[in-house]
Short mmCIF file of C-alpha atoms in Angstrom, two decimals:
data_model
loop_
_atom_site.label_atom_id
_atom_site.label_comp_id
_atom_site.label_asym_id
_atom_site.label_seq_id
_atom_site.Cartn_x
_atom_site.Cartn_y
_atom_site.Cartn_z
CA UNK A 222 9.68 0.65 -20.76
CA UNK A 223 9.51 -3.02 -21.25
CA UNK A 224 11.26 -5.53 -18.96
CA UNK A 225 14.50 -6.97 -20.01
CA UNK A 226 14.44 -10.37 -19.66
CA UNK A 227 17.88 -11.77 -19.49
CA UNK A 228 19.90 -12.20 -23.07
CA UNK A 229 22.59 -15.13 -22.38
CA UNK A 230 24.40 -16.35 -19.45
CA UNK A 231 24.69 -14.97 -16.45
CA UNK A 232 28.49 -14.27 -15.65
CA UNK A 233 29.98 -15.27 -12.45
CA UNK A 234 30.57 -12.94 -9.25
CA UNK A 235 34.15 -11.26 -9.00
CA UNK A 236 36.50 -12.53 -7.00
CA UNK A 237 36.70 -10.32 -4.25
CA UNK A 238 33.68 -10.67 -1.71
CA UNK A 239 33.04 -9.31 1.36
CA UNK A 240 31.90 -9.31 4.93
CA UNK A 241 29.16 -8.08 6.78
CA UNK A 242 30.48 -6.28 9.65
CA UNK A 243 28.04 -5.64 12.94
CA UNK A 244 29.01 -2.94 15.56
CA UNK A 245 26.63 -1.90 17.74
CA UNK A 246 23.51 -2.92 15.31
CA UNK A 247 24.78 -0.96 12.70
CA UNK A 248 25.89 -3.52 9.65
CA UNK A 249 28.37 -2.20 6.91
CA UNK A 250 30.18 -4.09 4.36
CA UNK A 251 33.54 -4.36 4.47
CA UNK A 252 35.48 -5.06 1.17
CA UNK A 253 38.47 -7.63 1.10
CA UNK A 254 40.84 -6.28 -1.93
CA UNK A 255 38.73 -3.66 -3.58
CA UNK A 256 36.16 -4.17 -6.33
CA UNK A 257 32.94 -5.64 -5.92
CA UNK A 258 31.62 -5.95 -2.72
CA UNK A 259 29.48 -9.08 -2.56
CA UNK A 260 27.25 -9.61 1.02
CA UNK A 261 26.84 -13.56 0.08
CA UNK A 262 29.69 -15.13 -0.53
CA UNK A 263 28.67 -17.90 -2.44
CA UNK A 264 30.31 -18.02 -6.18
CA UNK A 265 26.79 -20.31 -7.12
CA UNK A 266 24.15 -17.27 -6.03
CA UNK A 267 21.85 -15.91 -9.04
CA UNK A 268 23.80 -13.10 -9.20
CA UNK A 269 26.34 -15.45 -11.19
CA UNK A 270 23.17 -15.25 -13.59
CA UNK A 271 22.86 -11.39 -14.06
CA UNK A 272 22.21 -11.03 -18.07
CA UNK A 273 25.52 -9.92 -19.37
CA UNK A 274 24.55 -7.28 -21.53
CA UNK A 275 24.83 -5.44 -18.38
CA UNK A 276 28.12 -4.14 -18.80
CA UNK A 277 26.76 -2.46 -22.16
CA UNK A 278 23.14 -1.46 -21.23
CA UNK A 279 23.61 -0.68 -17.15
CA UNK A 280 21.02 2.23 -15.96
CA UNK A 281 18.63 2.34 -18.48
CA UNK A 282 16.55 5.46 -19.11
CA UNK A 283 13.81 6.41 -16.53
CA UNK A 284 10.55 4.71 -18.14
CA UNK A 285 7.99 6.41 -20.82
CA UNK A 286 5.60 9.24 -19.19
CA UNK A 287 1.97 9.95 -19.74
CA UNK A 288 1.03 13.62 -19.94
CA UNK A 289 0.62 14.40 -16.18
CA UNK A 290 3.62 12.48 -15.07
CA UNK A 291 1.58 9.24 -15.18
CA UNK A 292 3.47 6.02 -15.85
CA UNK A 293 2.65 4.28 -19.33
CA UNK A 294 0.33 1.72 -19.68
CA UNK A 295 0.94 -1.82 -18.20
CA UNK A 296 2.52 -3.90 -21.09
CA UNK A 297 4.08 -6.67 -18.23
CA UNK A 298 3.16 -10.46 -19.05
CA UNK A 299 1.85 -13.04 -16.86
CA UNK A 300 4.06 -14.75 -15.07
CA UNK A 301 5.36 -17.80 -16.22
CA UNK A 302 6.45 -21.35 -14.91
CA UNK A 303 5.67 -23.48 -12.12
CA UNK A 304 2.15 -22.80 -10.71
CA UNK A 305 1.86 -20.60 -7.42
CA UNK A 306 -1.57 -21.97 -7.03
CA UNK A 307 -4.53 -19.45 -6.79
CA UNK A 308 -4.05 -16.16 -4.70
CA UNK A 309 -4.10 -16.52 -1.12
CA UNK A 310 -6.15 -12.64 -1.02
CA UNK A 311 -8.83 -12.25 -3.69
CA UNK A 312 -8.34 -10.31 -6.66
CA UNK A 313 -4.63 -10.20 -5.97
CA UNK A 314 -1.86 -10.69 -8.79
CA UNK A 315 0.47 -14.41 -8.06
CA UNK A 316 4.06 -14.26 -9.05
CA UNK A 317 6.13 -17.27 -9.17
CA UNK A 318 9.93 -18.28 -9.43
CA UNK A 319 10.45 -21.90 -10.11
CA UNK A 320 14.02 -21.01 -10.11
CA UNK A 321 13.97 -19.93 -6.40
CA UNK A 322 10.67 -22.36 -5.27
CA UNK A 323 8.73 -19.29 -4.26
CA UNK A 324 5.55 -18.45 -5.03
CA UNK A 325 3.68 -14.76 -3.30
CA UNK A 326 1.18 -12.19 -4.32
CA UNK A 327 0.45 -8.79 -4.74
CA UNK A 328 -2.20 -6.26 -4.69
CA UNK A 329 -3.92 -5.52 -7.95
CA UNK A 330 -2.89 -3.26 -11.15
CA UNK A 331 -5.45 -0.92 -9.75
CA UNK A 332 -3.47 -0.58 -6.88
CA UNK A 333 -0.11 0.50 -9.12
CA UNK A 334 1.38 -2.89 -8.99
CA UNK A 335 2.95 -4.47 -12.07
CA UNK A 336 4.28 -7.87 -12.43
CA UNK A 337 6.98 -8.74 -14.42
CA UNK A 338 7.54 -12.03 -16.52
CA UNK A 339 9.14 -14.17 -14.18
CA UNK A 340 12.79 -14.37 -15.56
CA UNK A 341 13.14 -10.25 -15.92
CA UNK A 342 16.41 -9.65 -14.61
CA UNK A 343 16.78 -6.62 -12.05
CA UNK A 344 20.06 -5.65 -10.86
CA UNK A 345 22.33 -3.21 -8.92
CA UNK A 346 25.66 -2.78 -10.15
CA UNK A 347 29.71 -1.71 -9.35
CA UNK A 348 32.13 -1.13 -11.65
CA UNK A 349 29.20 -2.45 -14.83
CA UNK A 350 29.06 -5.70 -12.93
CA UNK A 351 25.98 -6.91 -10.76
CA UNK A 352 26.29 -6.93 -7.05
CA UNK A 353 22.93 -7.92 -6.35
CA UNK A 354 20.17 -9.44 -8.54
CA UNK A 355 16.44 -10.51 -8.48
CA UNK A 356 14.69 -12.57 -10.94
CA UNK A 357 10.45 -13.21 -10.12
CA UNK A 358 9.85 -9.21 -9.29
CA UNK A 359 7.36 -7.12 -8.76
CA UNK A 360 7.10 -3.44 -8.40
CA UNK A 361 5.02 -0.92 -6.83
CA UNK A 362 3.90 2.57 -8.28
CA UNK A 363 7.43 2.45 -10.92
CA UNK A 364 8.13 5.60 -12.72
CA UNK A 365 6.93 8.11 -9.13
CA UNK A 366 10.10 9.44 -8.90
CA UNK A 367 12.84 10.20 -11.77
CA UNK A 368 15.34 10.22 -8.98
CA UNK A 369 16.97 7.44 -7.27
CA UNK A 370 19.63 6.87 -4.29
CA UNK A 371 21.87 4.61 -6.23
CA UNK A 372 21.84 5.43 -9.98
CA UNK A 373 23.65 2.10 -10.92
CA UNK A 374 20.79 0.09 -11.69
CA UNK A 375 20.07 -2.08 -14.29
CA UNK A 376 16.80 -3.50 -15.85
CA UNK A 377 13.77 -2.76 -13.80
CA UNK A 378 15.47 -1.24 -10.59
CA UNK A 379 15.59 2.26 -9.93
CA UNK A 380 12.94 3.46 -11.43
CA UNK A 381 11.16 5.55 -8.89
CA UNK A 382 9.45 2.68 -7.62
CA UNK A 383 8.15 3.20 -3.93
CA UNK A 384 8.81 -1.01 -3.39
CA UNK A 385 10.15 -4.11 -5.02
CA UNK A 386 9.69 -7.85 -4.51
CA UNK A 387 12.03 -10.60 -6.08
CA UNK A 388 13.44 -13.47 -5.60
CA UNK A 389 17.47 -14.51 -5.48
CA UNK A 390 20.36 -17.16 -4.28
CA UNK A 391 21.23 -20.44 -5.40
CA UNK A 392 24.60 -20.47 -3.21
CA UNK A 393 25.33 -22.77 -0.85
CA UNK A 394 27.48 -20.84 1.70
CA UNK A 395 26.38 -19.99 5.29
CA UNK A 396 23.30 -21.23 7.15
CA UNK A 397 19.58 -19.90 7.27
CA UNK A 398 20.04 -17.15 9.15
CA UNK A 399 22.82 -15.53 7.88
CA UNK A 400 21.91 -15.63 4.29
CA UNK A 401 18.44 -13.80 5.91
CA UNK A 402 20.12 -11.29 7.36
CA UNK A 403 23.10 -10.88 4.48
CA UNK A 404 19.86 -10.38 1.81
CA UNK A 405 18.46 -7.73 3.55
CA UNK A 406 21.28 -5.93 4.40
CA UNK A 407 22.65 -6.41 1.16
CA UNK A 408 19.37 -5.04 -0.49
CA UNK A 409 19.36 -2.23 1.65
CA UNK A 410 22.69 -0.80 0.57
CA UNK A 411 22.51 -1.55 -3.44
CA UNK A 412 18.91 -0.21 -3.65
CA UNK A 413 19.54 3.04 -0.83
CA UNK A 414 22.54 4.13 -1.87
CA UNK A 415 25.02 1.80 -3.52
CA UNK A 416 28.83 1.60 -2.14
CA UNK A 417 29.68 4.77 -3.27
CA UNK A 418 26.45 5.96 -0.64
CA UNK A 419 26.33 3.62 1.60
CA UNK A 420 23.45 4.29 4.12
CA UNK A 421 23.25 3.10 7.45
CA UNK A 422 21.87 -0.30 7.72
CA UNK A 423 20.61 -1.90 10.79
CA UNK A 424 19.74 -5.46 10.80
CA UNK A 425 17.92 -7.31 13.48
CA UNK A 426 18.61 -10.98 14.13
CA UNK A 427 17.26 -13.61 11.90
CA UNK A 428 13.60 -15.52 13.45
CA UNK A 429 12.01 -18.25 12.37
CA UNK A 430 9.38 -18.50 9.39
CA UNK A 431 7.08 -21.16 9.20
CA UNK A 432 3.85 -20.14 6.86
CA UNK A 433 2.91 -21.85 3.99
CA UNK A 434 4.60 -24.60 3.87
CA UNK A 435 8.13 -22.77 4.16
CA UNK A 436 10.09 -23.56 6.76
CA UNK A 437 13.52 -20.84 6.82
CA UNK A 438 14.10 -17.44 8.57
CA UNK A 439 13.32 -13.76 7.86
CA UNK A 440 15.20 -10.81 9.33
CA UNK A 441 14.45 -7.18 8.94
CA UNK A 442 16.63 -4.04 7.71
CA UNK A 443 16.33 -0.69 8.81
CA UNK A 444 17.46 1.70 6.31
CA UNK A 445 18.48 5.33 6.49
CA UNK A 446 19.32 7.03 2.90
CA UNK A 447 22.64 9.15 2.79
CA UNK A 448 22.42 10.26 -0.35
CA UNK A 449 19.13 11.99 -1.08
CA UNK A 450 19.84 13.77 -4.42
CA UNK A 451 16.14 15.06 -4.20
CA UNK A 452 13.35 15.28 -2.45
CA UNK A 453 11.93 12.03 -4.53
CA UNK A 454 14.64 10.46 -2.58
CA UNK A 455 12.97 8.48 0.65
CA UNK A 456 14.66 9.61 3.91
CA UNK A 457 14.53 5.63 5.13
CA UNK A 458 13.53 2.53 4.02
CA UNK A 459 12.41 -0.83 5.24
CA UNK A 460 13.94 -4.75 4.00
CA UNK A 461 12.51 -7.89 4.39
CA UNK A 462 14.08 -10.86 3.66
CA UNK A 463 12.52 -14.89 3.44
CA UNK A 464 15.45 -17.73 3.17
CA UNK A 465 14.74 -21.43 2.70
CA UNK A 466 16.76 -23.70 2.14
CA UNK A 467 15.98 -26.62 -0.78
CA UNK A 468 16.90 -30.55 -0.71
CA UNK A 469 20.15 -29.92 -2.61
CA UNK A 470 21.72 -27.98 -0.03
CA UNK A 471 20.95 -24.54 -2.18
CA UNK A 472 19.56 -21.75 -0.17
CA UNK A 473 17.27 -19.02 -2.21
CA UNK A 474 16.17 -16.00 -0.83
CA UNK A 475 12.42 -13.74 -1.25
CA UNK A 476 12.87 -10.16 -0.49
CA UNK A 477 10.82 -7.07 -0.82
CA UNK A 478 13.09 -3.45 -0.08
CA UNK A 479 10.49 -0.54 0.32
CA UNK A 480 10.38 3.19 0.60
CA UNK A 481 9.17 4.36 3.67
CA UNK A 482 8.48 8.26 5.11
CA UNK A 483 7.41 9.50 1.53
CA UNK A 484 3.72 9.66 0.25
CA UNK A 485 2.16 6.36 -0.64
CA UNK A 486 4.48 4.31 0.88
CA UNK A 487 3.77 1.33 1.81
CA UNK A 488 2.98 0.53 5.43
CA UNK A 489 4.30 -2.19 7.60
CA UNK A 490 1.47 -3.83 7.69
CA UNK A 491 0.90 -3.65 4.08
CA UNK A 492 4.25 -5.78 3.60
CA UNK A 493 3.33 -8.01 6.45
CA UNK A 494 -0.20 -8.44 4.44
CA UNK A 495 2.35 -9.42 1.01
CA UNK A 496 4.89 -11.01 3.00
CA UNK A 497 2.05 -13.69 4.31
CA UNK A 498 1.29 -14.62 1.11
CA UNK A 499 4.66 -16.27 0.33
CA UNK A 500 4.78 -19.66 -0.11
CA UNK A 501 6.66 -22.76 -1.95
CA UNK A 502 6.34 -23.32 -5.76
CA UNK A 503 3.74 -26.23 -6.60
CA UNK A 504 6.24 -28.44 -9.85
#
């Protein structure tokens, strides 16, 4: 299937938001008034710029087959925008959000990676209405698995991709390391489960990043899927989170949310090896 870019302005966050409770390592959200349960709590974050044909088009149908179970051919377009510069490992694909100031790469289409134009919409949704969004995104071996732990996606999420890579915010609420630590955990539950199968997320405290150029914090979430409809399902799951923070006082977040104890998955130190390559927009 073919990306869908956004198709007019991205509508704003509901009203109600929500908090991300910690007891005993274990995070959870917690919604204030029912509805949509938003981790960041800024009104300005991208997910204010989710395409609003959402509502209409939510969950799209799993993507065209090759005989064999074999994902279609490749039909994604290079990236465009702001240059990422050349790719830090050698024969690697660059992907670049001027949006978001982050530039990173991936291994090659050989390798079952496909990179998306860089204003493709992605999305996880409540009640028709995003919750979380990425925009600059990259996925790894899509179409694997017709399954998927939270079946409220929209665009190029759940897909039976084994991993995903995007980039999000534009709020101003918080500091560093809480929007980190809120991305990852919020990425954890949309893509493992949604709120209606919420896993169990553990989040570790928010460090220091300095590579690149970037100068912001990552944290890590440990995932462990609930609701495993099928075997296709991954048992856990592994988040990563980058945040920076720009001049105007907007913080914007890179995150890649990964499969993990199913075959091909990616190792740690395969998303370590991705994760080093992230780096600031050049323009």
């Amino acid at each position: 299937m073919a990306p869908i870019p956004p198709s007019g302005p991205e509508p704003k966050p509901a009203k109600s938001k929500a908090l991300l409770a910690t007891i005993g390592g274990v995070v959870a959200l917690a919604v204030i008034g029912g509805g949509v349960a938003y981790v960041l709590t800024s009104g300005k974050s991208d997910d204010k710029k989710a395409s609003s044909s959402a509502a209409a088009s939510q969950a799209p149908s799993a993507p065209a087959q090759q005989q064999g179970g074999q994902p279609a051919p490749d039909t994604s377009v290079a990236p465009q925008g702001p240059s990422g510069g050349k790719a830090l490992v050698a024969g690697w694909q660059t992907q670049v959000n001027g949006d978001h100031h982050f530039a990173y790469d991936v291994p090659p289409k050989g390798d079952q990676w496909k990179v998306f134009p860089t204003d493709t919409m992605i999305s996880y949704t409540e009640d028709n209405k995003p919750v979380v969004t990425m925009r600059g995104t990259a996925n790894y071996r899509e179409g694997g698995c017709s399954s998927s732990p939270n079946p409220d996606a929209f665009g190029e999420a759940g897909k039976g991709q084994l991993a995903t890579v995007g980039t999000t915010g534009g709020g101003k609420d918080g500091t560093l390391q809480e929007n980190a630590r809120n991305w990852a955990g919020n990425w954890g539950v949309m893509a493992y489960g949604g709120l209606k199968n919420k896993p169990k997320i553990e989040v570790g405290e928010a460090v220091p990043w300095k590579h690149n150029g970037i100068e912001g914090y990552t944290a890590t979430a440990k995932v462990t899927v609930a609701n495993r409809a099928s075997e296709c399902v991954p048992p856990t799951a592994i988040v990563k989170s980058i945040a920076q923070k720009l001049p105007d006082g907007t913080f914007h977040g890179w995150v890649i949310y990964a499969d993990q104890g199913v075959p091909n998955a990616l190792s740690v130190e395969q998303i370590d090896k991705i994760m080093g390559t992230v780096r600031p927009t050049k323009g």
